[in-house]
C-alpha cells in the first residue's frame, strides 16, 4: 500500500518549502520593467534585506544561486594573488575556498573536520603567524548545511581583534539567514552572502552580498571584479536595469517582497528565530531518544554548535539511503542526503540523512517528519530507542 498521496514534503535544506503566498505573489505576467510599480517594489527590498542582516551597510542582489554569491563576494574584494584564510567545518567552507582558489586567490585552509566547530586557537595562531598582514580576509560559514555545524562568528571577530589583524571577516549565511540569529554589524562581519531558497522561502535564483564600508575600501583597490558582479554598480545605480546588471527578475522580486513581509512585518524576526529553535529542539529530542537503542546519532554532539535550520544524522552505512527511499516512496517525505559527508568512493554518504527545519515550517510538518522517520525505522528494522515522538511532542507542547 502506498501512503504517498496528498501534498508531498521536501524536508531537505534547500530549496525549502515555498509558501503558497510567495508562489501566488510571483504568479503574474511580467510588468513594465522601465518604470512604475516594479521599481517601487524592488527598491523596497534593500532596506528590508539590511534589517534582516542587521546591518546599516550595503546589499547587492544578484540573479543566481548561492555559488553566484560566493563568486560575487570573492571577485569584489580580492586581487589576484591575495591571500585568504578559509575556515571549513564541513562541506561549504571548502567549496567557497575552492572557488576563491580557482579565481586566483591564494587560500590557506584550516579544516576542522565534519563534526566540530572552529578552533579559535588555531585561527589565532594563523593570524599571528601572518606577520606582514597578507591575509586579506577570513572566510567562514555560519551554518555548514552538510555537517550542520554552526560557527561562532562573534568569537571569530574577537579573535581578529585580539590579534589586531585587519583582515575582512566574510561569512556565508546561505543556510542560516532567517533561521539562526545573525547580527552583521554587532558581530563585526564585513561581508555576508546568502541566497533566496532557504530561510527566505523563495525558489532558488536570487543571491545577495551584504558589505560594509571597510569591505568597500578593499573593493576599490581590488582588481578581479567583472562588470556583472561589481557590487558598486549593483548598489549605486538608480535604474533597475543596472541594479540587476540586465533584465530585472520580475517575478522573484514580487516573491521576495512577500517573503520579507511574512518574516519582518507579520511574524517578526524574533518570533521567526524562536520558532526555528523550538522546531530544532523537537527534532533533537527525538534523535536523542532514537539514539538510545541503535545507530542513530546526531552528527553534532555539542548542542551549542547545532544549527536551528537543519540537522545532520548519522545512521550507519546501508541505512541512510534505505530510510530516505522508504520515506519518499511510502510517505511522500523527502529527507536530505549526507551531502559530501562520506568518503571519496561514497561522497554523499549512505550513512547519513538530514532533516531540514528551515523556512516555512511549522510544528505539524516537523512532527510529521519525525513520525515518518520513526515509521521508517520500524519498517526497515533499524534499531532505535523508544519515546522519540513523545519527547518531540513534549518540546512542542511547551511552546
Ligand atoms: C552554506 C551553503 N553555502 C553555499 C551553498 C551553495 O548554494 P547553491 O547550491 O544555491 O549554489 C549552499 C547550498 O546548499 C549552502 O548550504
PDB file of C-alpha atoms in Angstrom, residues 16-255:
ATOM      1  CA  UNK A  16      12.865  24.846   1.283  1.00  0.00           C
ATOM      2  CA  UNK A  17       9.082  24.874   1.116  1.00  0.00           C
ATOM      3  CA  UNK A  18       7.873  27.883  -0.866  1.00  0.00           C
ATOM      4  CA  UNK A  19       4.755  29.328   0.796  1.00  0.00           C
ATOM      5  CA  UNK A  20       1.655  29.474  -1.418  1.00  0.00           C
ATOM      6  CA  UNK A  21       1.594  33.204  -0.753  1.00  0.00           C
ATOM      7  CA  UNK A  22       5.059  33.592  -2.271  1.00  0.00           C
ATOM      8  CA  UNK A  23       4.087  31.462  -5.260  1.00  0.00           C
ATOM      9  CA  UNK A  24       0.906  33.499  -5.712  1.00  0.00           C
ATOM     10  CA  UNK A  25       2.836  36.755  -5.494  1.00  0.00           C
ATOM     11  CA  UNK A  26       5.113  35.505  -8.264  1.00  0.00           C
ATOM     12  CA  UNK A  27       2.242  34.244 -10.383  1.00  0.00           C
ATOM     13  CA  UNK A  28       1.923  37.188 -12.723  1.00  0.00           C
ATOM     14  CA  UNK A  29       2.955  38.066 -16.211  1.00  0.00           C
ATOM     15  CA  UNK A  30       5.940  40.377 -16.484  1.00  0.00           C
ATOM     16  CA  UNK A  31       5.154  44.005 -15.832  1.00  0.00           C
ATOM     17  CA  UNK A  32       6.772  47.200 -17.138  1.00  0.00           C
ATOM     18  CA  UNK A  33      10.429  46.943 -16.252  1.00  0.00           C
ATOM     19  CA  UNK A  34      11.289  50.541 -17.171  1.00  0.00           C
ATOM     20  CA  UNK A  35       9.207  52.399 -14.599  1.00  0.00           C
ATOM     21  CA  UNK A  36       6.330  52.132 -12.194  1.00  0.00           C
ATOM     22  CA  UNK A  37       5.316  49.655  -9.528  1.00  0.00           C
ATOM     23  CA  UNK A  38       8.113  47.148 -10.086  1.00  0.00           C
ATOM     24  CA  UNK A  39      10.691  49.821  -9.267  1.00  0.00           C
ATOM     25  CA  UNK A  40       8.973  50.660  -6.020  1.00  0.00           C
ATOM     26  CA  UNK A  41       8.741  47.002  -5.020  1.00  0.00           C
ATOM     27  CA  UNK A  42      12.377  46.314  -5.947  1.00  0.00           C
ATOM     28  CA  UNK A  43      13.619  49.400  -4.110  1.00  0.00           C
ATOM     29  CA  UNK A  44      11.677  48.371  -1.012  1.00  0.00           C
ATOM     30  CA  UNK A  45      13.693  45.139  -0.782  1.00  0.00           C
ATOM     31  CA  UNK A  46      17.026  46.764   0.027  1.00  0.00           C
ATOM     32  CA  UNK A  47      16.198  48.317   3.416  1.00  0.00           C
ATOM     33  CA  UNK A  48      14.437  45.113   4.473  1.00  0.00           C
ATOM     34  CA  UNK A  49      17.389  42.970   3.440  1.00  0.00           C
ATOM     35  CA  UNK A  50      19.566  45.213   5.582  1.00  0.00           C
ATOM     36  CA  UNK A  51      17.191  44.776   8.506  1.00  0.00           C
ATOM     37  CA  UNK A  52      17.293  41.026   8.025  1.00  0.00           C
ATOM     38  CA  UNK A  53      21.087  41.005   8.250  1.00  0.00           C
ATOM     39  CA  UNK A  54      21.095  43.653  10.993  1.00  0.00           C
ATOM     40  CA  UNK A  55      23.373  45.994   9.110  1.00  0.00           C
ATOM     41  CA  UNK A  56      23.500  49.635   8.142  1.00  0.00           C
ATOM     42  CA  UNK A  57      25.824  48.619   5.289  1.00  0.00           C
ATOM     43  CA  UNK A  58      25.048  47.856   1.676  1.00  0.00           C
ATOM     44  CA  UNK A  59      23.427  44.937  -0.107  1.00  0.00           C
ATOM     45  CA  UNK A  60      23.655  43.821  -3.712  1.00  0.00           C
ATOM     46  CA  UNK A  61      21.080  41.468  -5.221  1.00  0.00           C
ATOM     47  CA  UNK A  62      22.179  39.101  -7.983  1.00  0.00           C
ATOM     48  CA  UNK A  63      20.336  36.684 -10.228  1.00  0.00           C
ATOM     49  CA  UNK A  64      21.984  33.405  -9.316  1.00  0.00           C
ATOM     50  CA  UNK A  65      22.227  30.689  -6.686  1.00  0.00           C
ATOM     51  CA  UNK A  66      24.489  30.573  -3.628  1.00  0.00           C
ATOM     52  CA  UNK A  67      27.530  29.786  -5.760  1.00  0.00           C
ATOM     53  CA  UNK A  68      26.985  33.086  -7.545  1.00  0.00           C
ATOM     54  CA  UNK A  69      27.102  34.925  -4.199  1.00  0.00           C
ATOM     55  CA  UNK A  70      30.347  33.115  -3.414  1.00  0.00           C
ATOM     56  CA  UNK A  71      31.935  34.277  -6.664  1.00  0.00           C
ATOM     57  CA  UNK A  72      30.458  37.760  -6.357  1.00  0.00           C
ATOM     58  CA  UNK A  73      31.946  38.208  -2.897  1.00  0.00           C
ATOM     59  CA  UNK A  74      35.354  36.889  -3.941  1.00  0.00           C
ATOM     60  CA  UNK A  75      35.551  38.938  -7.113  1.00  0.00           C
ATOM     61  CA  UNK A  76      34.666  42.162  -5.310  1.00  0.00           C
ATOM     62  CA  UNK A  77      37.249  42.128  -2.534  1.00  0.00           C
ATOM     63  CA  UNK A  78      40.305  40.224  -3.725  1.00  0.00           C
ATOM     64  CA  UNK A  79      43.070  40.982  -6.192  1.00  0.00           C
ATOM     65  CA  UNK A  80      44.800  38.100  -7.956  1.00  0.00           C
ATOM     66  CA  UNK A  81      47.320  36.507  -5.603  1.00  0.00           C
ATOM     67  CA  UNK A  82      45.785  37.953  -2.427  1.00  0.00           C
ATOM     68  CA  UNK A  83      45.687  35.572   0.498  1.00  0.00           C
ATOM     69  CA  UNK A  84      42.537  34.292   2.272  1.00  0.00           C
ATOM     70  CA  UNK A  85      42.238  32.225   5.431  1.00  0.00           C
ATOM     71  CA  UNK A  86      39.440  29.723   4.787  1.00  0.00           C
ATOM     72  CA  UNK A  87      37.772  28.007   7.751  1.00  0.00           C
ATOM     73  CA  UNK A  88      35.987  24.725   6.989  1.00  0.00           C
ATOM     74  CA  UNK A  89      33.513  22.966   9.273  1.00  0.00           C
ATOM     75  CA  UNK A  90      32.039  20.601   6.690  1.00  0.00           C
ATOM     76  CA  UNK A  91      31.408  20.948   3.001  1.00  0.00           C
ATOM     77  CA  UNK A  92      30.720  24.543   2.246  1.00  0.00           C
ATOM     78  CA  UNK A  93      33.758  26.327   3.628  1.00  0.00           C
ATOM     79  CA  UNK A  94      35.819  24.036   1.445  1.00  0.00           C
ATOM     80  CA  UNK A  95      33.614  24.894  -1.552  1.00  0.00           C
ATOM     81  CA  UNK A  96      33.889  28.652  -1.030  1.00  0.00           C
ATOM     82  CA  UNK A  97      37.643  28.267  -0.622  1.00  0.00           C
ATOM     83  CA  UNK A  98      37.894  26.212  -3.817  1.00  0.00           C
ATOM     84  CA  UNK A  99      36.025  28.922  -5.689  1.00  0.00           C
ATOM     85  CA  UNK A 100      38.460  31.531  -4.345  1.00  0.00           C
ATOM     86  CA  UNK A 101      41.448  29.375  -5.309  1.00  0.00           C
ATOM     87  CA  UNK A 102      40.099  28.827  -8.816  1.00  0.00           C
ATOM     88  CA  UNK A 103      39.643  32.577  -9.191  1.00  0.00           C
ATOM     89  CA  UNK A 104      43.265  33.309  -8.307  1.00  0.00           C
ATOM     90  CA  UNK A 105      43.212  33.781  -4.531  1.00  0.00           C
ATOM     91  CA  UNK A 106      45.978  32.160  -2.503  1.00  0.00           C
ATOM     92  CA  UNK A 107      43.984  30.198   0.067  1.00  0.00           C
ATOM     93  CA  UNK A 108      45.153  28.822   3.391  1.00  0.00           C
ATOM     94  CA  UNK A 109      42.577  26.308   4.586  1.00  0.00           C
ATOM     95  CA  UNK A 110      42.029  25.362   8.228  1.00  0.00           C
ATOM     96  CA  UNK A 111      39.838  22.272   8.127  1.00  0.00           C
ATOM     97  CA  UNK A 112      38.125  21.459  11.419  1.00  0.00           C
ATOM     98  CA  UNK A 113      36.576  18.254  10.126  1.00  0.00           C
ATOM     99  CA  UNK A 114      32.915  17.436   9.860  1.00  0.00           C
ATOM    100  CA  UNK A 115      31.678  17.354  13.425  1.00  0.00           C
ATOM    101  CA  UNK A 116      33.471  20.174  15.229  1.00  0.00           C
ATOM    102  CA  UNK A 117      33.305  23.909  15.417  1.00  0.00           C
ATOM    103  CA  UNK A 118      36.048  26.369  14.526  1.00  0.00           C
ATOM    104  CA  UNK A 119      39.026  26.109  16.912  1.00  0.00           C
ATOM    105  CA  UNK A 120      39.693  29.758  17.639  1.00  0.00           C
ATOM    106  CA  UNK A 121      43.148  28.924  18.979  1.00  0.00           C
ATOM    107  CA  UNK A 122      44.161  27.667  15.548  1.00  0.00           C
ATOM    108  CA  UNK A 123      42.696  30.711  13.844  1.00  0.00           C
ATOM    109  CA  UNK A 124      44.569  32.975  16.232  1.00  0.00           C
ATOM    110  CA  UNK A 125      47.824  31.129  15.553  1.00  0.00           C
ATOM    111  CA  UNK A 126      47.355  31.528  11.782  1.00  0.00           C
ATOM    112  CA  UNK A 127      46.583  35.224  12.133  1.00  0.00           C
ATOM    113  CA  UNK A 128      49.541  35.866  14.459  1.00  0.00           C
ATOM    114  CA  UNK A 129      51.829  33.991  12.055  1.00  0.00           C
ATOM    115  CA  UNK A 130      50.761  36.380   9.295  1.00  0.00           C
ATOM    116  CA  UNK A 131      53.357  38.991  10.276  1.00  0.00           C
ATOM    117  CA  UNK A 132      53.133  41.002   7.068  1.00  0.00           C
ATOM    118  CA  UNK A 133      49.323  41.038   7.229  1.00  0.00           C
ATOM    119  CA  UNK A 134      48.998  39.430   3.833  1.00  0.00           C
ATOM    120  CA  UNK A 135      45.710  37.688   4.719  1.00  0.00           C
ATOM    121  CA  UNK A 136      43.069  39.943   3.225  1.00  0.00           C
ATOM    122  CA  UNK A 137      40.040  38.052   4.511  1.00  0.00           C
ATOM    123  CA  UNK A 138      38.946  35.278   6.824  1.00  0.00           C
ATOM    124  CA  UNK A 139      36.141  33.250   5.204  1.00  0.00           C
ATOM    125  CA  UNK A 140      33.760  31.203   7.363  1.00  0.00           C
ATOM    126  CA  UNK A 141      30.351  29.561   7.047  1.00  0.00           C
ATOM    127  CA  UNK A 142      27.761  30.324   9.724  1.00  0.00           C
ATOM    128  CA  UNK A 143      25.853  27.041   9.301  1.00  0.00           C
ATOM    129  CA  UNK A 144      27.507  24.352   7.254  1.00  0.00           C
ATOM    130  CA  UNK A 145      24.460  22.733   5.660  1.00  0.00           C
ATOM    131  CA  UNK A 146      26.159  19.356   5.247  1.00  0.00           C
ATOM    132  CA  UNK A 147      27.684  18.819   8.699  1.00  0.00           C
ATOM    133  CA  UNK A 148      25.106  21.192  10.272  1.00  0.00           C
ATOM    134  CA  UNK A 149      27.840  22.668  12.458  1.00  0.00           C
ATOM    135  CA  UNK A 150      27.148  26.267  13.450  1.00  0.00           C
ATOM    136  CA  UNK A 151      30.172  28.542  13.752  1.00  0.00           C
ATOM    137  CA  UNK A 152      30.955  31.050  16.474  1.00  0.00           C
ATOM    138  CA  UNK A 153      31.068  34.218  14.367  1.00  0.00           C
ATOM    139  CA  UNK A 154      31.386  36.726  17.266  1.00  0.00           C
ATOM    140  CA  UNK A 155      34.267  34.551  18.530  1.00  0.00           C
ATOM    141  CA  UNK A 156      35.987  34.946  15.165  1.00  0.00           C
ATOM    142  CA  UNK A 157      35.632  38.712  15.276  1.00  0.00           C
ATOM    143  CA  UNK A 158      37.053  38.737  18.815  1.00  0.00           C
ATOM    144  CA  UNK A 159      39.946  36.640  17.571  1.00  0.00           C
ATOM    145  CA  UNK A 160      40.719  39.029  14.690  1.00  0.00           C
ATOM    146  CA  UNK A 161      40.519  41.980  17.069  1.00  0.00           C
ATOM    147  CA  UNK A 162      42.723  40.313  19.687  1.00  0.00           C
ATOM    148  CA  UNK A 163      45.395  39.813  17.027  1.00  0.00           C
ATOM    149  CA  UNK A 164      44.925  43.367  15.748  1.00  0.00           C
ATOM    150  CA  UNK A 165      44.559  41.804  12.309  1.00  0.00           C
ATOM    151  CA  UNK A 166      42.914  43.978   9.646  1.00  0.00           C
ATOM    152  CA  UNK A 167      41.555  41.117   7.500  1.00  0.00           C
ATOM    153  CA  UNK A 168      37.927  41.253   6.480  1.00  0.00           C
ATOM    154  CA  UNK A 169      35.558  38.805   8.138  1.00  0.00           C
ATOM    155  CA  UNK A 170      33.450  37.194   5.381  1.00  0.00           C
ATOM    156  CA  UNK A 171      30.586  34.896   6.329  1.00  0.00           C
ATOM    157  CA  UNK A 172      28.358  32.531   4.328  1.00  0.00           C
ATOM    158  CA  UNK A 173      24.833  32.687   5.799  1.00  0.00           C
ATOM    159  CA  UNK A 174      23.221  30.820   2.930  1.00  0.00           C
ATOM    160  CA  UNK A 175      21.747  28.193   5.251  1.00  0.00           C
ATOM    161  CA  UNK A 176      21.309  30.298   8.357  1.00  0.00           C
ATOM    162  CA  UNK A 177      19.784  33.618   7.359  1.00  0.00           C
ATOM    163  CA  UNK A 178      16.235  33.866   8.668  1.00  0.00           C
ATOM    164  CA  UNK A 179      16.723  30.656  10.701  1.00  0.00           C
ATOM    165  CA  UNK A 180      19.515  31.322  13.209  1.00  0.00           C
ATOM    166  CA  UNK A 181      20.084  34.719  14.806  1.00  0.00           C
ATOM    167  CA  UNK A 182      22.726  36.704  12.934  1.00  0.00           C
ATOM    168  CA  UNK A 183      23.919  40.249  13.646  1.00  0.00           C
ATOM    169  CA  UNK A 184      26.184  41.510  10.884  1.00  0.00           C
ATOM    170  CA  UNK A 185      27.136  44.862  12.419  1.00  0.00           C
ATOM    171  CA  UNK A 186      27.008  43.727  16.038  1.00  0.00           C
ATOM    172  CA  UNK A 187      29.273  40.773  15.274  1.00  0.00           C
ATOM    173  CA  UNK A 188      31.690  42.813  13.161  1.00  0.00           C
ATOM    174  CA  UNK A 189      31.103  40.929   9.909  1.00  0.00           C
ATOM    175  CA  UNK A 190      32.371  42.821   6.857  1.00  0.00           C
ATOM    176  CA  UNK A 191      30.906  40.733   4.023  1.00  0.00           C
ATOM    177  CA  UNK A 192      27.993  38.312   4.199  1.00  0.00           C
ATOM    178  CA  UNK A 193      26.481  36.165   1.460  1.00  0.00           C
ATOM    179  CA  UNK A 194      23.123  34.453   1.261  1.00  0.00           C
ATOM    180  CA  UNK A 195      20.537  33.165  -1.199  1.00  0.00           C
ATOM    181  CA  UNK A 196      16.786  33.037  -1.665  1.00  0.00           C
ATOM    182  CA  UNK A 197      15.954  29.342  -1.381  1.00  0.00           C
ATOM    183  CA  UNK A 198      16.335  28.502   2.309  1.00  0.00           C
ATOM    184  CA  UNK A 199      15.293  30.747   5.194  1.00  0.00           C
ATOM    185  CA  UNK A 200      13.998  33.298   2.694  1.00  0.00           C
ATOM    186  CA  UNK A 201      11.373  30.803   1.486  1.00  0.00           C
ATOM    187  CA  UNK A 202      11.743  31.628  -2.209  1.00  0.00           C
ATOM    188  CA  UNK A 203      12.715  29.465  -5.158  1.00  0.00           C
ATOM    189  CA  UNK A 204      16.433  29.322  -5.957  1.00  0.00           C
ATOM    190  CA  UNK A 205      17.534  32.128  -8.219  1.00  0.00           C
ATOM    191  CA  UNK A 206      18.389  35.222  -6.179  1.00  0.00           C
ATOM    192  CA  UNK A 207      21.558  35.698  -4.207  1.00  0.00           C
ATOM    193  CA  UNK A 208      22.752  38.522  -2.004  1.00  0.00           C
ATOM    194  CA  UNK A 209      26.005  40.067  -0.850  1.00  0.00           C
ATOM    195  CA  UNK A 210      25.991  42.470   2.088  1.00  0.00           C
ATOM    196  CA  UNK A 211      29.129  44.551   2.683  1.00  0.00           C
ATOM    197  CA  UNK A 212      30.278  47.413   4.852  1.00  0.00           C
ATOM    198  CA  UNK A 213      32.459  50.443   4.165  1.00  0.00           C
ATOM    199  CA  UNK A 214      35.639  48.604   5.192  1.00  0.00           C
ATOM    200  CA  UNK A 215      34.955  45.974   2.521  1.00  0.00           C
ATOM    201  CA  UNK A 216      34.114  48.728   0.065  1.00  0.00           C
ATOM    202  CA  UNK A 217      37.580  50.279   0.627  1.00  0.00           C
ATOM    203  CA  UNK A 218      39.263  46.975  -0.226  1.00  0.00           C
ATOM    204  CA  UNK A 219      36.931  46.589  -3.211  1.00  0.00           C
ATOM    205  CA  UNK A 220      38.092  49.924  -4.564  1.00  0.00           C
ATOM    206  CA  UNK A 221      41.699  48.659  -4.709  1.00  0.00           C
ATOM    207  CA  UNK A 222      40.829  45.139  -5.904  1.00  0.00           C
ATOM    208  CA  UNK A 223      41.385  44.038  -9.481  1.00  0.00           C
ATOM    209  CA  UNK A 224      39.360  40.899 -10.054  1.00  0.00           C
ATOM    210  CA  UNK A 225      35.815  42.107 -10.444  1.00  0.00           C
ATOM    211  CA  UNK A 226      33.953  41.833 -13.739  1.00  0.00           C
ATOM    212  CA  UNK A 227      31.086  44.161 -14.700  1.00  0.00           C
ATOM    213  CA  UNK A 228      28.205  41.842 -13.789  1.00  0.00           C
ATOM    214  CA  UNK A 229      29.431  41.091 -10.271  1.00  0.00           C
ATOM    215  CA  UNK A 230      30.602  44.615  -9.495  1.00  0.00           C
ATOM    216  CA  UNK A 231      28.732  45.468  -6.316  1.00  0.00           C
ATOM    217  CA  UNK A 232      29.275  49.214  -6.789  1.00  0.00           C
ATOM    218  CA  UNK A 233      27.261  49.026  -9.990  1.00  0.00           C
ATOM    219  CA  UNK A 234      24.680  46.753  -8.376  1.00  0.00           C
ATOM    220  CA  UNK A 235      24.103  49.064  -5.430  1.00  0.00           C
ATOM    221  CA  UNK A 236      24.665  52.605  -6.636  1.00  0.00           C
ATOM    222  CA  UNK A 237      22.807  52.668  -9.939  1.00  0.00           C
ATOM    223  CA  UNK A 238      19.287  54.070  -9.679  1.00  0.00           C
ATOM    224  CA  UNK A 239      17.967  52.319 -12.783  1.00  0.00           C
ATOM    225  CA  UNK A 240      16.542  48.853 -12.247  1.00  0.00           C
ATOM    226  CA  UNK A 241      18.204  47.520 -15.406  1.00  0.00           C
ATOM    227  CA  UNK A 242      21.589  48.476 -13.977  1.00  0.00           C
ATOM    228  CA  UNK A 243      20.823  47.333 -10.426  1.00  0.00           C
ATOM    229  CA  UNK A 244      20.432  43.818 -11.753  1.00  0.00           C
ATOM    230  CA  UNK A 245      23.118  44.084 -14.428  1.00  0.00           C
ATOM    231  CA  UNK A 246      20.404  43.428 -17.040  1.00  0.00           C
ATOM    232  CA  UNK A 247      16.739  42.460 -17.083  1.00  0.00           C
ATOM    233  CA  UNK A 248      15.243  42.522 -13.604  1.00  0.00           C
ATOM    234  CA  UNK A 249      13.948  39.196 -12.212  1.00  0.00           C
ATOM    235  CA  UNK A 250      10.372  40.462 -12.150  1.00  0.00           C
ATOM    236  CA  UNK A 251       8.556  37.525 -10.585  1.00  0.00           C
ATOM    237  CA  UNK A 252      11.242  36.859  -8.000  1.00  0.00           C
ATOM    238  CA  UNK A 253      11.170  40.467  -6.876  1.00  0.00           C
ATOM    239  CA  UNK A 254       7.482  40.005  -6.028  1.00  0.00           C
ATOM    240  CA  UNK A 255       8.161  36.656  -4.370  1.00  0.00           C
TER     241      UNK A 255
END
